[in-house]
Amino acid sequence: MAAAAVAAGKAAGAAHGHGEGRGGGGGGGGGFLGPRVPAEVEAMARGVQEVGHDTFRRLLRVTVNALEGKDCKESVKLIAESTSLSEEQLAFLISGMYTLLREALRLPLSTFKQEVFKEDLKELRIPEDFITDFSSIVFGNRRPVSEGTALMQGSRLPNVQDFKWRVDVAISTSSLARALQPSILMLMKLSDGTAHRFEVPVAKFQELRYNVALILKEMNDLEKRSILKIQD
């Protein structure tokens, strides 16, 4: 019972999207998963081949519940108690399934085709029956619920709440008796309550200004492309 409880805690935590980051795996191009398949997805693809179909479907239901923001610890505990899977196996399986579905649900159906999704999973050597079950979540009736939650629970960075700056001029330094070099002092307050104070030389500030302007221009250029426009 104690081991099952530990497994439930670890696997349920993994189901909330805190697996290894992208780029940690050794795989090549992963299609909708990006240029490198996430390590947890690779581990899941290897481990799931030793799992029975009934157990896989139970794990898939747990993963979908996690995507929808539901508490899945009790369900994971039941799976741990009724199967021979270790706590590490449960954590890898659920974390990988969570990452795979989360990434797939972020893509619009207008451009993301079911055939492409299935081919990507075949390249990971996921069994055919399991691919069908994954596909029913991504392209089936449950997609709207899972999709909305996955987008809301996606990785988020704190927002900038306040930003202050001023120009400072160093009259002298420890090595120069007369420096008179201007710099820009910045204070940035974020929505998570943290504050960051940093100093930027004028040359670096000009580089920052240029790069921001370049990014805005590229965004405008992308918006003008017909392939990105929403069709009625």
PDB file of C-alpha atoms in Angstrom:
ATOM      1  CA  MET A   1       0.000   0.000   0.000  1.00  0.00           C
ATOM      2  CA  ALA A   2       2.812   2.404   0.857  1.00  0.00           C
ATOM      3  CA  ALA A   3       4.554   1.740  -2.444  1.00  0.00           C
ATOM      4  CA  ALA A   4       1.294   2.301  -4.296  1.00  0.00           C
ATOM      5  CA  ALA A   5       0.812   5.631  -2.551  1.00  0.00           C
ATOM      6  CA  VAL A   6       4.308   6.739  -3.514  1.00  0.00           C
ATOM      7  CA  ALA A   7       3.662   5.715  -7.105  1.00  0.00           C
ATOM      8  CA  ALA A   8       0.416   7.646  -7.122  1.00  0.00           C
ATOM      9  CA  GLY A   9       2.121  10.799  -5.948  1.00  0.00           C
ATOM     10  CA  LYS A  10       4.961  10.605  -8.435  1.00  0.00           C
ATOM     11  CA  ALA A  11       2.855   9.635 -11.428  1.00  0.00           C
ATOM     12  CA  ALA A  12       0.134  12.167 -10.671  1.00  0.00           C
ATOM     13  CA  GLY A  13       2.757  14.884 -10.399  1.00  0.00           C
ATOM     14  CA  ALA A  14       4.182  13.818 -13.748  1.00  0.00           C
ATOM     15  CA  ALA A  15       0.719  14.009 -15.267  1.00  0.00           C
ATOM     16  CA  HIS A  16       0.621  17.715 -14.563  1.00  0.00           C
ATOM     17  CA  GLY A  17       3.293  18.398 -17.144  1.00  0.00           C
ATOM     18  CA  HIS A  18       6.522  18.610 -15.213  1.00  0.00           C
ATOM     19  CA  GLY A  19       8.450  15.945 -17.082  1.00  0.00           C
ATOM     20  CA  GLU A  20      11.845  16.420 -18.657  1.00  0.00           C
ATOM     21  CA  GLY A  21      12.149  19.295 -21.033  1.00  0.00           C
ATOM     22  CA  ARG A  22      12.263  19.301 -24.743  1.00  0.00           C
ATOM     23  CA  GLY A  23      15.614  18.459 -26.250  1.00  0.00           C
ATOM     24  CA  GLY A  24      16.612  15.986 -23.522  1.00  0.00           C
ATOM     25  CA  GLY A  25      15.793  12.954 -25.654  1.00  0.00           C
ATOM     26  CA  GLY A  26      18.012  11.330 -28.158  1.00  0.00           C
ATOM     27  CA  GLY A  27      15.491  11.039 -30.957  1.00  0.00           C
ATOM     28  CA  GLY A  28      15.509  12.899 -34.212  1.00  0.00           C
ATOM     29  CA  GLY A  29      12.719  14.905 -35.804  1.00  0.00           C
ATOM     30  CA  GLY A  30       9.435  14.322 -34.023  1.00  0.00           C
ATOM     31  CA  GLY A  31       6.893  15.869 -36.395  1.00  0.00           C
ATOM     32  CA  PHE A  32       4.282  17.688 -34.323  1.00  0.00           C
ATOM     33  CA  LEU A  33       6.485  17.164 -31.248  1.00  0.00           C
ATOM     34  CA  GLY A  34       9.198  19.414 -32.636  1.00  0.00           C
ATOM     35  CA  PRO A  35      12.728  18.872 -33.950  1.00  0.00           C
ATOM     36  CA  ARG A  36      13.609  16.653 -30.975  1.00  0.00           C
ATOM     37  CA  VAL A  37      11.171  14.278 -29.320  1.00  0.00           C
ATOM     38  CA  PRO A  38      10.786  15.105 -25.586  1.00  0.00           C
ATOM     39  CA  ALA A  39      12.591  12.600 -23.376  1.00  0.00           C
ATOM     40  CA  GLU A  40       9.435  11.640 -21.479  1.00  0.00           C
ATOM     41  CA  VAL A  41       7.631  10.822 -24.749  1.00  0.00           C
ATOM     42  CA  GLU A  42      10.501   8.595 -25.886  1.00  0.00           C
ATOM     43  CA  ALA A  43      10.476   6.795 -22.529  1.00  0.00           C
ATOM     44  CA  MET A  44       6.700   6.347 -22.753  1.00  0.00           C
ATOM     45  CA  ALA A  45       6.908   4.994 -26.313  1.00  0.00           C
ATOM     46  CA  ARG A  46       9.394   2.354 -25.181  1.00  0.00           C
ATOM     47  CA  GLY A  47       7.556   1.417 -21.995  1.00  0.00           C
ATOM     48  CA  VAL A  48       4.055   1.314 -23.432  1.00  0.00           C
ATOM     49  CA  GLN A  49       4.960  -1.670 -25.622  1.00  0.00           C
ATOM     50  CA  GLU A  50       5.011  -3.838 -22.488  1.00  0.00           C
ATOM     51  CA  VAL A  51       1.601  -2.627 -21.264  1.00  0.00           C
ATOM     52  CA  GLY A  52      -1.682  -4.411 -21.915  1.00  0.00           C
ATOM     53  CA  HIS A  53      -4.458  -2.625 -23.781  1.00  0.00           C
ATOM     54  CA  ASP A  54      -6.767  -2.429 -20.757  1.00  0.00           C
ATOM     55  CA  THR A  55      -4.027  -0.895 -18.599  1.00  0.00           C
ATOM     56  CA  PHE A  56      -3.131   1.512 -21.375  1.00  0.00           C
ATOM     57  CA  ARG A  57      -6.721   2.742 -21.591  1.00  0.00           C
ATOM     58  CA  ARG A  58      -6.830   3.266 -17.835  1.00  0.00           C
ATOM     59  CA  LEU A  59      -3.630   5.309 -18.064  1.00  0.00           C
ATOM     60  CA  LEU A  60      -5.068   7.253 -20.982  1.00  0.00           C
ATOM     61  CA  ARG A  61      -8.198   8.123 -18.990  1.00  0.00           C
ATOM     62  CA  VAL A  62      -6.007   9.349 -16.140  1.00  0.00           C
ATOM     63  CA  THR A  63      -3.999  11.492 -18.556  1.00  0.00           C
ATOM     64  CA  VAL A  64      -7.118  13.030 -20.089  1.00  0.00           C
ATOM     65  CA  ASN A  65      -8.448  13.798 -16.607  1.00  0.00           C
ATOM     66  CA  ALA A  66      -5.161  15.525 -15.811  1.00  0.00           C
ATOM     67  CA  LEU A  67      -5.438  17.571 -19.013  1.00  0.00           C
ATOM     68  CA  GLU A  68      -8.906  18.645 -17.925  1.00  0.00           C
ATOM     69  CA  GLY A  69      -7.572  19.787 -14.567  1.00  0.00           C
ATOM     70  CA  LYS A  70      -9.043  16.935 -12.514  1.00  0.00           C
ATOM     71  CA  ASP A  71      -7.339  15.283  -9.545  1.00  0.00           C
ATOM     72  CA  CYS A  72      -6.002  11.925 -10.744  1.00  0.00           C
ATOM     73  CA  LYS A  73      -4.007  10.767  -7.711  1.00  0.00           C
ATOM     74  CA  GLU A  74      -6.606   8.246  -6.551  1.00  0.00           C
ATOM     75  CA  SER A  75      -6.941   6.765 -10.049  1.00  0.00           C
ATOM     76  CA  VAL A  76      -3.176   6.396 -10.360  1.00  0.00           C
ATOM     77  CA  LYS A  77      -3.050   4.756  -6.946  1.00  0.00           C
ATOM     78  CA  LEU A  78      -5.636   2.184  -8.047  1.00  0.00           C
ATOM     79  CA  ILE A  79      -3.635   1.405 -11.187  1.00  0.00           C
ATOM     80  CA  ALA A  80      -0.463   1.011  -9.121  1.00  0.00           C
ATOM     81  CA  GLU A  81      -2.185  -1.414  -6.762  1.00  0.00           C
ATOM     82  CA  SER A  82      -3.787  -3.530  -9.499  1.00  0.00           C
ATOM     83  CA  THR A  83      -0.856  -3.855 -11.921  1.00  0.00           C
ATOM     84  CA  SER A  84       2.791  -4.872 -11.786  1.00  0.00           C
ATOM     85  CA  LEU A  85       3.985  -1.447 -12.973  1.00  0.00           C
ATOM     86  CA  SER A  86       6.557   0.207 -10.747  1.00  0.00           C
ATOM     87  CA  GLU A  87       6.241   3.813  -9.631  1.00  0.00           C
ATOM     88  CA  GLU A  88       8.960   4.841 -12.104  1.00  0.00           C
ATOM     89  CA  GLN A  89       7.130   3.123 -14.966  1.00  0.00           C
ATOM     90  CA  LEU A  90       3.853   4.824 -14.072  1.00  0.00           C
ATOM     91  CA  ALA A  91       5.551   8.212 -13.861  1.00  0.00           C
ATOM     92  CA  PHE A  92       7.248   7.801 -17.237  1.00  0.00           C
ATOM     93  CA  LEU A  93       4.121   6.499 -18.954  1.00  0.00           C
ATOM     94  CA  ILE A  94       1.734   9.166 -17.698  1.00  0.00           C
ATOM     95  CA  SER A  95       4.222  12.010 -18.119  1.00  0.00           C
ATOM     96  CA  GLY A  96       4.945  10.969 -21.708  1.00  0.00           C
ATOM     97  CA  MET A  97       1.267  10.530 -22.587  1.00  0.00           C
ATOM     98  CA  TYR A  98       0.483  13.909 -21.050  1.00  0.00           C
ATOM     99  CA  THR A  99       3.191  15.676 -23.055  1.00  0.00           C
ATOM    100  CA  LEU A 100       2.194  13.946 -26.284  1.00  0.00           C
ATOM    101  CA  LEU A 101      -1.497  14.851 -25.966  1.00  0.00           C
ATOM    102  CA  ARG A 102      -0.787  18.381 -24.747  1.00  0.00           C
ATOM    103  CA  GLU A 103       1.394  19.141 -27.760  1.00  0.00           C
ATOM    104  CA  ALA A 104      -1.117  17.591 -30.180  1.00  0.00           C
ATOM    105  CA  LEU A 105      -4.081  19.476 -28.705  1.00  0.00           C
ATOM    106  CA  ARG A 106      -2.311  22.795 -29.206  1.00  0.00           C
ATOM    107  CA  LEU A 107      -2.433  22.394 -32.981  1.00  0.00           C
ATOM    108  CA  PRO A 108      -5.517  23.517 -34.932  1.00  0.00           C
ATOM    109  CA  LEU A 109      -7.459  20.818 -36.766  1.00  0.00           C
ATOM    110  CA  SER A 110      -7.471  22.998 -39.876  1.00  0.00           C
ATOM    111  CA  THR A 111      -3.773  22.293 -40.395  1.00  0.00           C
ATOM    112  CA  PHE A 112      -3.090  19.226 -38.247  1.00  0.00           C
ATOM    113  CA  LYS A 113      -4.255  16.073 -40.003  1.00  0.00           C
ATOM    114  CA  GLN A 114      -5.055  12.744 -38.379  1.00  0.00           C
ATOM    115  CA  GLU A 115      -2.943  10.830 -40.886  1.00  0.00           C
ATOM    116  CA  VAL A 116       0.111  12.913 -40.011  1.00  0.00           C
ATOM    117  CA  PHE A 117      -0.483  12.371 -36.288  1.00  0.00           C
ATOM    118  CA  LYS A 118      -0.710   8.605 -36.738  1.00  0.00           C
ATOM    119  CA  GLU A 119       2.439   8.491 -38.870  1.00  0.00           C
ATOM    120  CA  ASP A 120       4.363  10.423 -36.208  1.00  0.00           C
ATOM    121  CA  LEU A 121       3.273   7.911 -33.556  1.00  0.00           C
ATOM    122  CA  LYS A 122       4.209   4.999 -35.813  1.00  0.00           C
ATOM    123  CA  GLU A 123       7.720   6.418 -36.059  1.00  0.00           C
ATOM    124  CA  LEU A 124       7.855   6.235 -32.260  1.00  0.00           C
ATOM    125  CA  ARG A 125       6.894   2.529 -32.567  1.00  0.00           C
ATOM    126  CA  ILE A 126       3.755   2.920 -30.505  1.00  0.00           C
ATOM    127  CA  PRO A 127       1.413  -0.076 -31.037  1.00  0.00           C
ATOM    128  CA  GLU A 128      -1.346   0.411 -33.610  1.00  0.00           C
ATOM    129  CA  ASP A 129      -4.204  -0.083 -31.117  1.00  0.00           C
ATOM    130  CA  PHE A 130      -2.737   2.568 -28.848  1.00  0.00           C
ATOM    131  CA  ILE A 131      -2.342   4.973 -31.776  1.00  0.00           C
ATOM    132  CA  THR A 132      -6.058   4.589 -32.467  1.00  0.00           C
ATOM    133  CA  ASP A 133      -6.873   5.452 -28.847  1.00  0.00           C
ATOM    134  CA  PHE A 134      -4.564   8.490 -28.886  1.00  0.00           C
ATOM    135  CA  SER A 135      -6.162   9.621 -32.134  1.00  0.00           C
ATOM    136  CA  SER A 136      -9.682   9.340 -30.690  1.00  0.00           C
ATOM    137  CA  ILE A 137      -8.709  11.848 -27.981  1.00  0.00           C
ATOM    138  CA  VAL A 138      -7.011  14.335 -30.312  1.00  0.00           C
ATOM    139  CA  PHE A 139      -9.556  14.156 -33.133  1.00  0.00           C
ATOM    140  CA  GLY A 140     -12.640  12.762 -31.385  1.00  0.00           C
ATOM    141  CA  ASN A 141     -15.535  14.174 -29.379  1.00  0.00           C
ATOM    142  CA  ARG A 142     -13.493  14.842 -26.252  1.00  0.00           C
ATOM    143  CA  ARG A 143     -11.109  17.192 -28.028  1.00  0.00           C
ATOM    144  CA  PRO A 144     -12.926  20.485 -27.243  1.00  0.00           C
ATOM    145  CA  VAL A 145     -12.793  19.886 -23.471  1.00  0.00           C
ATOM    146  CA  SER A 146      -9.223  18.628 -23.431  1.00  0.00           C
ATOM    147  CA  GLU A 147      -8.050  21.244 -25.919  1.00  0.00           C
ATOM    148  CA  GLY A 148      -9.325  24.207 -23.938  1.00  0.00           C
ATOM    149  CA  THR A 149      -7.778  22.997 -20.705  1.00  0.00           C
ATOM    150  CA  ALA A 150      -4.484  22.087 -22.346  1.00  0.00           C
ATOM    151  CA  LEU A 151      -4.169  25.577 -23.785  1.00  0.00           C
ATOM    152  CA  MET A 152      -4.991  27.177 -20.441  1.00  0.00           C
ATOM    153  CA  GLN A 153      -2.576  24.947 -18.554  1.00  0.00           C
ATOM    154  CA  GLY A 154       0.250  25.333 -21.051  1.00  0.00           C
ATOM    155  CA  SER A 155       3.592  26.667 -19.962  1.00  0.00           C
ATOM    156  CA  ARG A 156       3.217  30.280 -18.930  1.00  0.00           C
ATOM    157  CA  LEU A 157       5.745  32.923 -18.037  1.00  0.00           C
ATOM    158  CA  PRO A 158       5.002  35.766 -15.617  1.00  0.00           C
ATOM    159  CA  ASN A 159       3.672  38.991 -17.142  1.00  0.00           C
ATOM    160  CA  VAL A 160       5.374  42.358 -16.804  1.00  0.00           C
ATOM    161  CA  GLN A 161       3.322  44.428 -14.353  1.00  0.00           C
ATOM    162  CA  ASP A 162       5.530  47.490 -14.084  1.00  0.00           C
ATOM    163  CA  PHE A 163       8.638  48.743 -15.828  1.00  0.00           C
ATOM    164  CA  LYS A 164      10.799  51.697 -14.819  1.00  0.00           C
ATOM    165  CA  TRP A 165      14.040  53.011 -16.206  1.00  0.00           C
ATOM    166  CA  ARG A 166      16.485  55.876 -15.882  1.00  0.00           C
ATOM    167  CA  VAL A 167      19.765  56.951 -17.434  1.00  0.00           C
ATOM    168  CA  ASP A 168      22.806  56.905 -15.194  1.00  0.00           C
ATOM    169  CA  VAL A 169      26.257  58.308 -15.946  1.00  0.00           C
ATOM    170  CA  ALA A 170      29.357  56.875 -14.310  1.00  0.00           C
ATOM    171  CA  ILE A 171      31.624  59.786 -13.442  1.00  0.00           C
ATOM    172  CA  SER A 172      34.572  57.541 -12.671  1.00  0.00           C
ATOM    173  CA  THR A 173      35.433  53.893 -12.077  1.00  0.00           C
ATOM    174  CA  SER A 174      38.087  52.017 -10.150  1.00  0.00           C
ATOM    175  CA  SER A 175      40.265  51.953 -13.269  1.00  0.00           C
ATOM    176  CA  LEU A 176      39.399  55.307 -14.854  1.00  0.00           C
ATOM    177  CA  ALA A 177      39.489  58.648 -13.096  1.00  0.00           C
ATOM    178  CA  ARG A 178      37.074  60.140 -15.632  1.00  0.00           C
ATOM    179  CA  ALA A 179      34.659  57.771 -17.357  1.00  0.00           C
ATOM    180  CA  LEU A 180      31.457  59.733 -18.118  1.00  0.00           C
ATOM    181  CA  GLN A 181      29.860  56.666 -19.691  1.00  0.00           C
ATOM    182  CA  PRO A 182      26.055  56.564 -19.705  1.00  0.00           C
ATOM    183  CA  SER A 183      24.097  53.402 -18.946  1.00  0.00           C
ATOM    184  CA  ILE A 184      20.432  52.563 -18.545  1.00  0.00           C
ATOM    185  CA  LEU A 185      19.141  51.230 -15.226  1.00  0.00           C
ATOM    186  CA  MET A 186      15.940  49.181 -15.462  1.00  0.00           C
ATOM    187  CA  LEU A 187      13.527  47.839 -12.861  1.00  0.00           C
ATOM    188  CA  MET A 188      11.023  45.226 -13.983  1.00  0.00           C
ATOM    189  CA  LYS A 189       8.229  43.938 -11.721  1.00  0.00           C
ATOM    190  CA  LEU A 190       6.491  40.700 -12.724  1.00  0.00           C
ATOM    191  CA  SER A 191       3.059  39.269 -12.011  1.00  0.00           C
ATOM    192  CA  ASP A 192       4.552  36.570  -9.749  1.00  0.00           C
ATOM    193  CA  GLY A 193       5.701  39.275  -7.339  1.00  0.00           C
ATOM    194  CA  THR A 194       9.381  39.215  -8.246  1.00  0.00           C
ATOM    195  CA  ALA A 195      11.383  42.282  -9.231  1.00  0.00           C
ATOM    196  CA  HIS A 196      14.483  42.381 -11.414  1.00  0.00           C
ATOM    197  CA  ARG A 197      16.912  45.287 -11.508  1.00  0.00           C
ATOM    198  CA  PHE A 198      19.610  45.360 -14.163  1.00  0.00           C
ATOM    199  CA  GLU A 199      21.944  47.727 -15.969  1.00  0.00           C
ATOM    200  CA  VAL A 200      22.218  47.911 -19.745  1.00  0.00           C
ATOM    201  CA  PRO A 201      24.989  49.742 -21.649  1.00  0.00           C
ATOM    202  CA  VAL A 202      23.759  52.087 -24.361  1.00  0.00           C
ATOM    203  CA  ALA A 203      25.166  49.841 -27.100  1.00  0.00           C
ATOM    204  CA  LYS A 204      23.265  46.826 -25.734  1.00  0.00           C
ATOM    205  CA  PHE A 205      20.080  48.880 -25.399  1.00  0.00           C
ATOM    206  CA  GLN A 206      20.342  49.874 -29.057  1.00  0.00           C
ATOM    207  CA  GLU A 207      20.805  46.199 -29.939  1.00  0.00           C
ATOM    208  CA  LEU A 208      17.721  45.316 -27.894  1.00  0.00           C
ATOM    209  CA  ARG A 209      15.690  48.058 -29.557  1.00  0.00           C
ATOM    210  CA  TYR A 210      16.747  46.862 -33.009  1.00  0.00           C
ATOM    211  CA  ASN A 211      15.915  43.197 -32.284  1.00  0.00           C
ATOM    212  CA  VAL A 212      12.483  44.064 -30.879  1.00  0.00           C
ATOM    213  CA  ALA A 213      11.705  46.130 -33.971  1.00  0.00           C
ATOM    214  CA  LEU A 214      12.899  43.251 -36.171  1.00  0.00           C
ATOM    215  CA  ILE A 215      10.666  40.743 -34.364  1.00  0.00           C
ATOM    216  CA  LEU A 216       7.630  43.035 -34.695  1.00  0.00           C
ATOM    217  CA  LYS A 217       8.298  43.381 -38.412  1.00  0.00           C
ATOM    218  CA  GLU A 218       8.565  39.607 -38.850  1.00  0.00           C
ATOM    219  CA  MET A 219       5.302  39.128 -36.931  1.00  0.00           C
ATOM    220  CA  ASN A 220       3.570  41.598 -39.229  1.00  0.00           C
ATOM    221  CA  ASP A 221       4.982  39.814 -42.270  1.00  0.00           C
ATOM    222  CA  LEU A 222       3.695  36.458 -40.980  1.00  0.00           C
ATOM    223  CA  GLU A 223       0.217  37.855 -40.372  1.00  0.00           C
ATOM    224  CA  LYS A 224       0.049  38.969 -44.007  1.00  0.00           C
ATOM    225  CA  ARG A 225       0.595  35.442 -45.311  1.00  0.00           C
ATOM    226  CA  SER A 226      -2.650  33.912 -46.495  1.00  0.00           C
ATOM    227  CA  ILE A 227      -1.837  30.512 -44.988  1.00  0.00           C
ATOM    228  CA  LEU A 228      -2.140  31.971 -41.491  1.00  0.00           C
ATOM    229  CA  LYS A 229      -5.404  33.800 -42.079  1.00  0.00           C
ATOM    230  CA  ILE A 230      -8.579  32.312 -40.634  1.00  0.00           C
ATOM    231  CA  GLN A 231     -10.863  31.144 -43.398  1.00  0.00           C
ATOM    232  CA  ASP A 232     -14.630  31.610 -43.072  1.00  0.00           C
TER     233      ASP A 232
END
